[in-house]
Short mmCIF file of C-alpha atoms in Angstrom, two decimals:
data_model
loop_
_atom_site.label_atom_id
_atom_site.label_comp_id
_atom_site.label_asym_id
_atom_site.label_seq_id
_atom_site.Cartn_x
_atom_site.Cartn_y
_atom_site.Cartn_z
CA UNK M 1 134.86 10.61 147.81
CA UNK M 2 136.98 13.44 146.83
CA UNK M 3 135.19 16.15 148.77
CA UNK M 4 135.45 14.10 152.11
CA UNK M 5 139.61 13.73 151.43
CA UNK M 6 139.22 17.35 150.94
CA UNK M 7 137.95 18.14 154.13
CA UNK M 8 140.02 15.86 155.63
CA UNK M 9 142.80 17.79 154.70
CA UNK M 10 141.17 20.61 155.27
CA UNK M 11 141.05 20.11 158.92
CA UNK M 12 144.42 19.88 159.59
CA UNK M 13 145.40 23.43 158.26
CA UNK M 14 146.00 26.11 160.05
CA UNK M 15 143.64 28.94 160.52
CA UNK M 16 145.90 31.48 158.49
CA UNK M 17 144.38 29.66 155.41
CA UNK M 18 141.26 32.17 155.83
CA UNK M 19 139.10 33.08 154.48
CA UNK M 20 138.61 29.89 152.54
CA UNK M 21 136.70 29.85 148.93
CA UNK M 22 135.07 27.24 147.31
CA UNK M 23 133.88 26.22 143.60
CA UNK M 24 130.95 23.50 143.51
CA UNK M 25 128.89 22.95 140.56
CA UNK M 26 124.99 23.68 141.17
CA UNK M 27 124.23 20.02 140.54
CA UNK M 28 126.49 19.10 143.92
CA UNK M 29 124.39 19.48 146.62
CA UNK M 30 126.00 16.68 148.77
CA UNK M 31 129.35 18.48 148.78
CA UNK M 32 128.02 21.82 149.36
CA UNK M 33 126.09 19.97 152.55
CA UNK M 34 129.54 18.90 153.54
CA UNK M 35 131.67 21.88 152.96
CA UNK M 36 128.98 23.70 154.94
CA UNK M 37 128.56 21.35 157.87
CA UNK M 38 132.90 21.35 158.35
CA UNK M 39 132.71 25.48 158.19
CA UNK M 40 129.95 25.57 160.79
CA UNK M 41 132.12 23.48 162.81
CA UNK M 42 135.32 25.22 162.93
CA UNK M 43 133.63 28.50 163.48
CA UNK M 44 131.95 26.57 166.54
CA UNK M 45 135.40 25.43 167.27
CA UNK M 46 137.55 28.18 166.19
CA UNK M 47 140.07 25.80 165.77
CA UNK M 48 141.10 23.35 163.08
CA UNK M 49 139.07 20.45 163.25
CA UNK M 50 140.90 16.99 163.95
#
């Protein structure tokens, strides 16, 4: 879907696109999971994710 290409592209940026801010409708839990589980990632990482 559309928020997985996101965060596909996403990982390949470099950190100077930070702080990053997002707009999800309340109805879209299932990308909010997702946007979540890539930022708790590169913070583990604290690089861009591949």
């Amino acid at each position: 879907g559309h928020t997985t290409e996101i965060v596909r592209l996403m990982g390949s940026l470099s950190q100077s696109y930070n702080p990053r801010h997002y707009v999800i409708a309340d109805t879209d839990k299932m990308s909010e999971e997702k946007i979540r589980t890539f930022e708790a990632e590169q913070e583990k990482s604290g690089s861009p994710a591949q």
